[in-house]
């Protein structure tokens, strides 16, 4: 019987053929923790009486949520991870010196590659499926089990095939494609299933767009999002290998069989899509930008960043729209580069100067604004247009605030106009 790409990755790790609904235990290629979740994993690690890490070189800690520390509690929390890093001499540790949002930083460092099985104590770990890897979020105690044993167990997920046809039109990006998927199937439409993105439409997407697409698979309830590697993927990995001198391991490329079994097949013509905006309070509340502008939605804040859209292409899009313009006097525009390297590249290319001249605030790489932690908290009744991935009640601050999700072009033009606007006009 034919296999999906997810079944093939698990089969490769099991050294035998496995299929949807099988229960397996396999080695983990990369375990990812951050400054919020790792202390909980360390506590479980200690409580289990563990004295060593099974595969220390396959464990990575990224301090990306409340770093630099926003208060005493976050400083003390960060120290737990820092002390653990020193105790075990971990080499894959990223703090203020070389910081970044974990799901932007790890691909940049060559620590995740095609064919990997990756887990992280962060729901958006599914981002790395853009490289043709199985990548999923788990709880902190699940992470501790993997730290101790080097393994974890899974039920092999069933797969939904999402086939994109056509070339996306102006200012339609990976963010819009995933918002359309979630709009169609709902926030639980792919519960514990793999969203396999394929079709001619994928060939038009950059790696940045693919990361955005897979990043929000979890917002449809999916266990993982995944895209089979192609020339764009391989060129990206070759570039990362050349830049860093190596990749963590040799990529393994897997592809679904023609007779693979899917629980559902969804077909979307990317050429017919407009930029989408997800209204509060669910990512599934997507509306076409031509409908949105009729609502005359004034905004207080605009945000470009996060593990969904804090990459170099997002800063490029924003700078092209903002060049020669000014942020509306009633709007705060906050821009968060995904990593220090992205920040540096944006500066060298002149994007940062354009954004600053327009009136934007550039922050250090952080997840802070996205989860309502710091660096952009919304007050009572404030409205924000954001490139982040969630717009739940109170997600970015006050419970009476509103978050609208969109791509970087929509956010940039909205910051200028003072209301949610169409970047194509």
CSV table of C-alpha atoms in Angstrom, one decimal:
chain,number,residue,atom,x,y,z
A,1,UNK,CA,0.0,0.0,0.0
A,2,UNK,CA,1.3,3.5,-0.9
A,3,UNK,CA,2.5,5.8,1.8
A,4,UNK,CA,2.3,9.5,2.5
A,5,UNK,CA,5.5,11.5,3.2
A,6,UNK,CA,4.7,11.5,6.9
A,7,UNK,CA,4.3,7.7,6.9
A,8,UNK,CA,7.6,7.4,5.0
A,9,UNK,CA,9.5,9.6,7.5
A,10,UNK,CA,8.2,7.5,10.4
A,11,UNK,CA,9.0,4.3,8.5
A,12,UNK,CA,12.5,5.4,7.9
A,13,UNK,CA,13.0,6.0,11.6
A,14,UNK,CA,11.3,2.6,12.5
A,15,UNK,CA,13.2,0.6,9.9
A,16,UNK,CA,9.9,-0.9,8.9
A,17,UNK,CA,6.8,0.2,7.1
A,18,UNK,CA,4.2,2.0,9.3
A,19,UNK,CA,0.9,3.5,8.4
A,20,UNK,CA,-1.7,5.9,9.8
A,21,UNK,CA,-2.9,5.0,13.4
A,22,UNK,CA,0.1,2.8,14.1
A,23,UNK,CA,1.6,3.4,17.5
A,24,UNK,CA,5.4,3.8,17.4
A,25,UNK,CA,8.4,4.9,19.4
A,26,UNK,CA,11.4,6.4,17.5
A,27,UNK,CA,14.6,8.4,17.9
A,28,UNK,CA,14.1,12.2,17.8
A,29,UNK,CA,16.5,14.2,15.6
A,30,UNK,CA,16.0,17.5,17.3
A,31,UNK,CA,14.4,18.5,20.6
A,32,UNK,CA,13.6,22.2,21.0
A,33,UNK,CA,12.9,24.1,24.2
A,34,UNK,CA,12.6,27.8,25.0
A,35,UNK,CA,12.8,30.0,28.0
A,36,UNK,CA,9.2,29.4,29.0
A,37,UNK,CA,8.9,25.7,28.5
A,38,UNK,CA,12.4,24.4,29.2
A,39,UNK,CA,12.3,25.1,33.0
A,40,UNK,CA,9.2,22.8,33.2
A,41,UNK,CA,11.1,20.1,31.2
A,42,UNK,CA,14.1,20.5,33.5
A,43,UNK,CA,11.9,20.0,36.5
A,44,UNK,CA,10.5,16.8,35.1
A,45,UNK,CA,14.0,15.7,34.1
A,46,UNK,CA,15.2,16.2,37.7
A,47,UNK,CA,12.1,14.6,39.3
A,48,UNK,CA,12.7,11.5,37.1
A,49,UNK,CA,16.2,11.2,38.7
A,50,UNK,CA,17.9,11.6,35.3
A,51,UNK,CA,21.6,12.4,35.4
A,52,UNK,CA,22.4,12.8,31.7
A,53,UNK,CA,20.9,13.7,28.3
A,54,UNK,CA,20.5,10.8,25.9
A,55,UNK,CA,21.5,12.9,22.9
A,56,UNK,CA,22.8,16.3,24.0
A,57,UNK,CA,23.8,17.4,20.5
A,58,UNK,CA,20.2,16.8,19.4
A,59,UNK,CA,18.8,19.2,22.1
A,60,UNK,CA,18.4,22.9,21.5
A,61,UNK,CA,17.4,25.7,23.8
A,62,UNK,CA,16.4,29.1,22.4
A,63,UNK,CA,15.7,32.0,24.7
A,64,UNK,CA,13.1,33.8,22.7
A,65,UNK,CA,9.9,34.7,24.6
A,66,UNK,CA,10.8,37.1,27.5
A,67,UNK,CA,14.5,37.8,26.6
A,68,UNK,CA,16.0,40.2,27.4
A,69,UNK,CA,14.3,39.6,30.7
A,70,UNK,CA,11.1,41.7,31.0
A,71,UNK,CA,10.9,41.4,34.8
A,72,UNK,CA,12.4,39.6,37.8
A,73,UNK,CA,10.3,36.5,37.3
A,74,UNK,CA,11.4,36.1,33.7
A,75,UNK,CA,15.0,36.7,34.7
A,76,UNK,CA,14.9,34.0,37.3
A,77,UNK,CA,13.1,31.7,34.9
A,78,UNK,CA,15.8,32.2,32.3
A,79,UNK,CA,18.5,31.4,34.8
A,80,UNK,CA,17.1,27.8,35.2
A,81,UNK,CA,17.8,27.1,31.5
A,82,UNK,CA,21.2,28.9,31.6
A,83,UNK,CA,22.4,26.9,34.6
A,84,UNK,CA,21.3,23.7,32.9
A,85,UNK,CA,23.2,24.6,29.8
A,86,UNK,CA,26.4,25.2,31.8
A,87,UNK,CA,25.9,21.9,33.8
A,88,UNK,CA,25.6,19.8,30.6
A,89,UNK,CA,27.8,21.9,28.3
A,90,UNK,CA,25.1,22.2,25.7
A,91,UNK,CA,26.4,23.5,22.3
A,92,UNK,CA,23.0,24.3,20.8
A,93,UNK,CA,22.1,27.2,23.0
A,94,UNK,CA,21.0,30.6,21.8
A,95,UNK,CA,20.6,33.6,24.1
A,96,UNK,CA,21.1,37.4,23.7
A,97,UNK,CA,24.5,37.0,21.9
A,98,UNK,CA,22.9,35.2,19.0
A,99,UNK,CA,19.2,35.3,19.5
A,100,UNK,CA,16.2,34.7,17.4
A,101,UNK,CA,12.7,33.3,17.4
A,102,UNK,CA,13.2,29.5,17.6
A,103,UNK,CA,11.3,28.6,14.4
A,104,UNK,CA,13.2,31.2,12.3
A,105,UNK,CA,16.6,30.5,14.0
A,106,UNK,CA,16.9,26.7,13.7
A,107,UNK,CA,16.6,26.5,9.9
A,108,UNK,CA,19.0,29.5,9.7
A,109,UNK,CA,21.5,27.5,11.8
A,110,UNK,CA,21.1,24.3,9.8
A,111,UNK,CA,19.9,22.4,12.8
A,112,UNK,CA,16.8,21.0,11.1
A,113,UNK,CA,16.8,19.3,7.7
A,114,UNK,CA,14.6,17.3,5.4
A,115,UNK,CA,13.6,13.9,6.7
A,116,UNK,CA,14.0,14.8,10.4
A,117,UNK,CA,11.6,14.0,13.2
A,118,UNK,CA,11.5,17.2,15.3
A,119,UNK,CA,9.6,18.0,18.5
A,120,UNK,CA,9.4,21.2,20.5
A,121,UNK,CA,7.6,22.4,23.6
A,122,UNK,CA,6.0,25.1,21.4
A,123,UNK,CA,2.9,24.6,19.3
A,124,UNK,CA,4.4,26.2,16.2
A,125,UNK,CA,7.2,23.7,15.9
A,126,UNK,CA,5.2,22.5,12.9
A,127,UNK,CA,7.0,25.4,11.0
A,128,UNK,CA,9.9,23.1,10.1
A,129,UNK,CA,7.7,20.9,8.0
A,130,UNK,CA,8.4,23.4,5.3
A,131,UNK,CA,11.7,21.6,4.9
A,132,UNK,CA,10.1,18.2,4.3
A,133,UNK,CA,10.5,17.1,8.0
A,134,UNK,CA,8.0,15.8,10.5
A,135,UNK,CA,7.8,18.5,13.1
A,136,UNK,CA,5.3,18.9,15.9
A,137,UNK,CA,4.7,20.6,19.2
A,138,UNK,CA,4.5,18.6,22.5
A,139,UNK,CA,4.2,19.3,26.2
A,140,UNK,CA,7.2,20.0,28.5
A,141,UNK,CA,7.0,16.6,30.1
A,142,UNK,CA,7.0,14.9,26.7
A,143,UNK,CA,10.2,16.9,26.0
A,144,UNK,CA,11.7,15.7,29.3
A,145,UNK,CA,11.1,12.1,28.2
A,146,UNK,CA,12.9,12.7,25.0
A,147,UNK,CA,15.7,14.4,26.8
A,148,UNK,CA,16.2,11.3,29.0
A,149,UNK,CA,15.6,8.6,26.4
A,150,UNK,CA,16.3,10.3,23.0
A,151,UNK,CA,13.0,9.0,21.9
A,152,UNK,CA,9.3,9.6,22.0
A,153,UNK,CA,6.1,7.8,21.0
A,154,UNK,CA,3.6,8.8,18.3
A,155,UNK,CA,0.4,7.7,16.8
A,156,UNK,CA,1.1,8.0,13.1
A,157,UNK,CA,-1.3,10.7,11.9
A,158,UNK,CA,-3.7,10.4,9.0
A,159,UNK,CA,-3.1,12.9,6.2
A,160,UNK,CA,-5.1,15.6,4.5
A,161,UNK,CA,-3.8,16.5,1.0
A,162,UNK,CA,-4.0,20.2,0.3
A,163,UNK,CA,-3.4,20.8,-3.4
A,164,UNK,CA,-2.7,24.3,-4.5
A,165,UNK,CA,-3.0,25.2,-8.2
A,166,UNK,CA,-2.2,28.4,-10.0
A,167,UNK,CA,0.2,31.2,-9.3
A,168,UNK,CA,-0.6,33.5,-6.4
A,169,UNK,CA,-1.5,37.0,-7.5
A,170,UNK,CA,-0.1,40.4,-6.3
A,171,UNK,CA,0.4,40.5,-2.5
A,172,UNK,CA,-0.9,37.0,-1.9
A,173,UNK,CA,1.6,35.0,0.1
A,174,UNK,CA,2.0,31.8,2.1
A,175,UNK,CA,0.1,33.5,5.0
A,176,UNK,CA,-3.0,33.9,2.8
A,177,UNK,CA,-2.9,30.3,1.6
A,178,UNK,CA,-2.9,28.9,5.1
A,179,UNK,CA,-5.6,31.4,6.2
A,180,UNK,CA,-7.7,30.1,3.3
A,181,UNK,CA,-7.1,26.5,4.4
A,182,UNK,CA,-8.2,27.3,7.9
A,183,UNK,CA,-11.2,29.3,6.7
A,184,UNK,CA,-12.4,26.3,4.7
A,185,UNK,CA,-11.8,23.5,7.2
A,186,UNK,CA,-12.0,25.3,10.6
A,187,UNK,CA,-9.8,25.4,13.6
A,188,UNK,CA,-10.4,21.7,14.3
A,189,UNK,CA,-10.7,20.5,10.7
A,190,UNK,CA,-7.3,18.7,10.8
A,191,UNK,CA,-7.3,17.5,14.4
A,192,UNK,CA,-4.4,15.1,14.9
A,193,UNK,CA,-3.8,14.9,11.2
A,194,UNK,CA,-1.0,15.9,8.9
A,195,UNK,CA,-1.7,18.7,6.5
A,196,UNK,CA,0.3,17.8,3.4
A,197,UNK,CA,0.7,20.9,1.1
A,198,UNK,CA,1.4,20.1,-2.5
A,199,UNK,CA,0.6,21.0,-6.1
A,200,UNK,CA,1.8,23.4,-8.7
A,201,UNK,CA,1.0,26.4,-6.5
A,202,UNK,CA,3.7,25.4,-4.1
A,203,UNK,CA,6.4,25.9,-6.7
A,204,UNK,CA,5.7,29.6,-6.7
A,205,UNK,CA,6.3,29.9,-3.0
A,206,UNK,CA,9.6,31.0,-1.5
A,207,UNK,CA,11.0,29.2,1.6
A,208,UNK,CA,9.8,32.1,3.7
A,209,UNK,CA,6.3,31.6,2.4
A,210,UNK,CA,6.5,27.9,3.0
A,211,UNK,CA,7.6,28.4,6.6
A,212,UNK,CA,4.5,30.7,7.1
A,213,UNK,CA,2.3,28.1,5.5
A,214,UNK,CA,3.4,25.2,7.7
A,215,UNK,CA,3.6,27.4,10.8
A,216,UNK,CA,-0.1,27.8,11.1
A,217,UNK,CA,-1.1,24.2,10.4
A,218,UNK,CA,-1.6,23.8,14.1
A,219,UNK,CA,-4.3,26.5,13.9
A,220,UNK,CA,-6.4,24.0,12.0
A,221,UNK,CA,-5.7,21.5,14.8
A,222,UNK,CA,-3.1,19.6,12.7
A,223,UNK,CA,-0.4,17.5,14.2
A,224,UNK,CA,2.0,18.7,11.6
A,225,UNK,CA,2.2,20.6,8.3
A,226,UNK,CA,4.6,19.3,5.6
A,227,UNK,CA,5.9,20.2,2.1
A,228,UNK,CA,8.0,17.7,0.2
A,229,UNK,CA,11.4,19.0,-0.7
A,230,UNK,CA,11.9,20.4,-4.2
A,231,UNK,CA,14.6,22.5,-5.9
A,232,UNK,CA,13.7,25.6,-3.8
A,233,UNK,CA,14.1,23.5,-0.6
A,234,UNK,CA,17.4,22.0,-1.7
A,235,UNK,CA,18.8,25.3,-2.8
A,236,UNK,CA,17.9,26.7,0.6
A,237,UNK,CA,19.6,23.9,2.5
A,238,UNK,CA,22.7,24.1,0.2
A,239,UNK,CA,22.9,27.9,1.0
A,240,UNK,CA,22.6,27.2,4.7
A,241,UNK,CA,25.3,24.5,4.5
A,242,UNK,CA,27.6,26.9,2.6
A,243,UNK,CA,27.0,29.7,5.0
A,244,UNK,CA,27.4,27.7,8.2
A,245,UNK,CA,30.0,25.2,6.9
A,246,UNK,CA,27.7,22.3,7.5
A,247,UNK,CA,24.2,21.0,8.2
A,248,UNK,CA,23.4,19.1,11.4
A,249,UNK,CA,23.0,16.0,9.3
A,250,UNK,CA,22.5,14.9,5.7
A,251,UNK,CA,19.0,15.6,4.5
A,252,UNK,CA,16.8,12.7,3.6
A,253,UNK,CA,14.1,13.3,0.9
A,254,UNK,CA,10.8,11.5,1.0
A,255,UNK,CA,7.8,11.8,-1.3
A,256,UNK,CA,4.3,10.6,-1.1
A,257,UNK,CA,3.3,7.7,-3.3
A,258,UNK,CA,0.6,8.2,-6.0
A,259,UNK,CA,-1.6,5.6,-4.3
A,260,UNK,CA,-1.1,7.0,-0.7
A,261,UNK,CA,-4.2,7.1,1.3
A,262,UNK,CA,-5.7,10.4,2.5
A,263,UNK,CA,-8.6,11.1,4.8
A,264,UNK,CA,-9.5,14.2,2.7
A,265,UNK,CA,-8.3,16.1,-0.4
A,266,UNK,CA,-8.7,19.8,-0.6
A,267,UNK,CA,-8.0,21.8,-3.8
A,268,UNK,CA,-7.4,25.5,-3.8
A,269,UNK,CA,-6.7,27.8,-6.8
A,270,UNK,CA,-4.1,30.2,-5.5
A,271,UNK,CA,-4.6,32.4,-8.5
A,272,UNK,CA,-8.1,33.2,-7.4
A,273,UNK,CA,-7.2,34.2,-3.9
A,274,UNK,CA,-7.0,37.7,-2.5
A,275,UNK,CA,-5.1,38.8,0.6
A,276,UNK,CA,-7.1,37.5,3.6
A,277,UNK,CA,-7.7,39.0,7.0
A,278,UNK,CA,-8.8,36.8,9.9
A,279,UNK,CA,-11.2,38.6,12.2
A,280,UNK,CA,-11.4,38.0,16.0
A,281,UNK,CA,-11.4,35.7,17.7
A,282,UNK,CA,-10.4,32.7,15.5
A,283,UNK,CA,-7.9,32.3,12.7
A,284,UNK,CA,-10.7,30.6,10.7
A,285,UNK,CA,-12.7,33.9,10.5
A,286,UNK,CA,-11.0,34.8,7.2
A,287,UNK,CA,-12.4,37.4,4.9
A,288,UNK,CA,-11.2,38.8,1.5
A,289,UNK,CA,-9.5,42.1,1.7
A,290,UNK,CA,-12.1,43.6,-0.7
A,291,UNK,CA,-14.8,42.8,1.9
A,292,UNK,CA,-12.7,43.9,4.8
A,293,UNK,CA,-12.1,47.4,3.6
A,294,UNK,CA,-15.8,48.1,3.5
A,295,UNK,CA,-15.8,47.7,7.3
A,296,UNK,CA,-13.6,50.8,7.8
A,297,UNK,CA,-11.7,49.2,10.7
A,298,UNK,CA,-9.5,51.8,12.3
A,299,UNK,CA,-6.4,50.5,14.1
A,300,UNK,CA,-4.3,51.5,17.1
A,301,UNK,CA,-1.4,49.2,16.4
A,302,UNK,CA,0.2,47.3,13.5
A,303,UNK,CA,2.7,44.5,14.1
A,304,UNK,CA,5.0,42.7,11.7
A,305,UNK,CA,7.0,39.8,13.1
A,306,UNK,CA,6.7,36.5,14.9
A,307,UNK,CA,7.6,32.9,13.9
A,308,UNK,CA,5.0,33.3,11.1
A,309,UNK,CA,6.1,36.5,9.4
A,310,UNK,CA,9.3,37.9,10.9
A,311,UNK,CA,11.6,36.9,8.0
A,312,UNK,CA,13.7,39.0,5.6
A,313,UNK,CA,11.0,39.0,2.9
A,314,UNK,CA,8.5,40.4,5.3
A,315,UNK,CA,10.8,43.3,6.1
A,316,UNK,CA,11.4,43.8,2.4
A,317,UNK,CA,7.6,43.9,1.6
A,318,UNK,CA,7.0,46.4,4.5
A,319,UNK,CA,9.9,48.7,3.4
A,320,UNK,CA,8.7,48.8,-0.2
A,321,UNK,CA,5.3,49.9,0.9
A,322,UNK,CA,6.4,52.3,3.6
A,323,UNK,CA,9.2,53.9,1.6
A,324,UNK,CA,8.4,57.6,1.2
A,325,UNK,CA,5.4,57.3,3.5
A,326,UNK,CA,4.7,57.9,7.2
A,327,UNK,CA,3.0,55.7,9.7
A,328,UNK,CA,-0.4,57.2,10.5
A,329,UNK,CA,-0.3,59.5,13.6
A,330,UNK,CA,-2.9,57.3,15.4
A,331,UNK,CA,-1.0,54.1,14.8
A,332,UNK,CA,2.0,52.4,16.5
A,333,UNK,CA,3.9,50.2,14.0
A,334,UNK,CA,6.1,47.6,15.7
A,335,UNK,CA,8.4,45.4,13.6
A,336,UNK,CA,10.3,42.4,15.1
A,337,UNK,CA,12.9,40.7,12.9
A,338,UNK,CA,12.9,36.9,13.4
A,339,UNK,CA,16.6,36.7,14.1
A,340,UNK,CA,19.7,38.9,14.7
A,341,UNK,CA,21.0,37.8,11.3
A,342,UNK,CA,17.7,38.9,9.6
A,343,UNK,CA,18.0,42.2,11.5
A,344,UNK,CA,21.6,42.6,10.2
A,345,UNK,CA,20.7,41.7,6.6
A,346,UNK,CA,17.7,44.1,6.7
A,347,UNK,CA,20.0,46.9,7.9
A,348,UNK,CA,22.6,46.1,5.2
A,349,UNK,CA,19.9,46.2,2.5
A,350,UNK,CA,18.5,49.5,3.7
A,351,UNK,CA,15.2,48.2,5.0
A,352,UNK,CA,15.7,49.2,8.6
A,353,UNK,CA,16.5,52.9,7.6
A,354,UNK,CA,13.3,53.0,5.5
A,355,UNK,CA,11.2,51.6,8.3
A,356,UNK,CA,12.6,53.9,10.9
A,357,UNK,CA,12.2,56.9,8.7
A,358,UNK,CA,8.5,56.0,8.2
A,359,UNK,CA,8.0,55.9,11.9
A,360,UNK,CA,8.2,52.2,12.8
A,361,UNK,CA,9.7,50.9,16.0
A,362,UNK,CA,12.2,48.0,15.5
A,363,UNK,CA,12.5,45.6,18.4
A,364,UNK,CA,14.9,42.8,19.2
A,365,UNK,CA,13.9,39.3,18.0
A,366,UNK,CA,11.3,38.1,20.4
A,367,UNK,CA,8.0,36.2,20.7
A,368,UNK,CA,6.9,38.8,23.3
A,369,UNK,CA,4.3,40.7,21.4
A,370,UNK,CA,2.7,37.7,19.8
A,371,UNK,CA,1.7,36.0,23.0
A,372,UNK,CA,0.9,39.2,24.9
A,373,UNK,CA,4.0,39.0,27.0
A,374,UNK,CA,5.8,42.3,26.3
A,375,UNK,CA,6.9,44.6,23.5
A,376,UNK,CA,3.5,45.5,22.2
A,377,UNK,CA,0.8,44.8,24.7
A,378,UNK,CA,-2.7,46.0,23.7
A,379,UNK,CA,-4.8,48.1,26.0
A,380,UNK,CA,-8.6,48.0,26.6
A,381,UNK,CA,-10.6,48.2,23.4
A,382,UNK,CA,-7.5,48.6,21.2
A,383,UNK,CA,-7.4,47.1,17.7
A,384,UNK,CA,-4.3,45.6,16.1
A,385,UNK,CA,-3.6,44.3,12.6
A,386,UNK,CA,-0.9,41.7,13.0
A,387,UNK,CA,1.2,39.1,11.0
A,388,UNK,CA,1.1,36.8,14.0
A,389,UNK,CA,-0.7,33.4,14.1
A,390,UNK,CA,-3.4,33.7,16.8
A,391,UNK,CA,-6.2,36.2,17.4
A,392,UNK,CA,-7.9,34.6,20.5
A,393,UNK,CA,-9.5,36.7,23.2
A,394,UNK,CA,-6.7,38.5,25.1
A,395,UNK,CA,-4.0,37.0,22.9
A,396,UNK,CA,-1.9,40.2,22.6
A,397,UNK,CA,-3.1,42.0,25.7
A,398,UNK,CA,-6.4,43.2,27.2
A,399,UNK,CA,-9.4,40.9,26.8
A,400,UNK,CA,-11.4,43.7,25.2
A,401,UNK,CA,-8.7,44.2,22.5
A,402,UNK,CA,-9.0,42.8,19.0
A,403,UNK,CA,-6.4,41.2,16.8
A,404,UNK,CA,-6.8,40.8,13.1
A,405,UNK,CA,-4.4,38.5,11.3
A,406,UNK,CA,-3.0,39.4,7.8
A,407,UNK,CA,0.2,39.3,5.7
A,408,UNK,CA,3.0,41.8,5.9
A,409,UNK,CA,1.7,43.9,3.0
A,410,UNK,CA,-1.7,44.4,4.5
A,411,UNK,CA,-0.2,45.3,7.8
A,412,UNK,CA,2.2,47.8,6.2
A,413,UNK,CA,-0.4,49.7,4.2
A,414,UNK,CA,-2.8,49.6,7.1
A,415,UNK,CA,-0.2,51.3,9.3
A,416,UNK,CA,0.0,54.2,6.7
A,417,UNK,CA,-3.8,54.5,6.3
A,418,UNK,CA,-4.7,54.1,9.9
A,419,UNK,CA,-7.3,51.5,9.0
A,420,UNK,CA,-7.2,48.0,7.6
A,421,UNK,CA,-6.5,48.5,3.9
A,422,UNK,CA,-5.8,46.8,0.6
A,423,UNK,CA,-2.1,46.8,-0.4
A,424,UNK,CA,-3.0,46.3,-4.1
A,425,UNK,CA,-4.6,49.7,-4.4
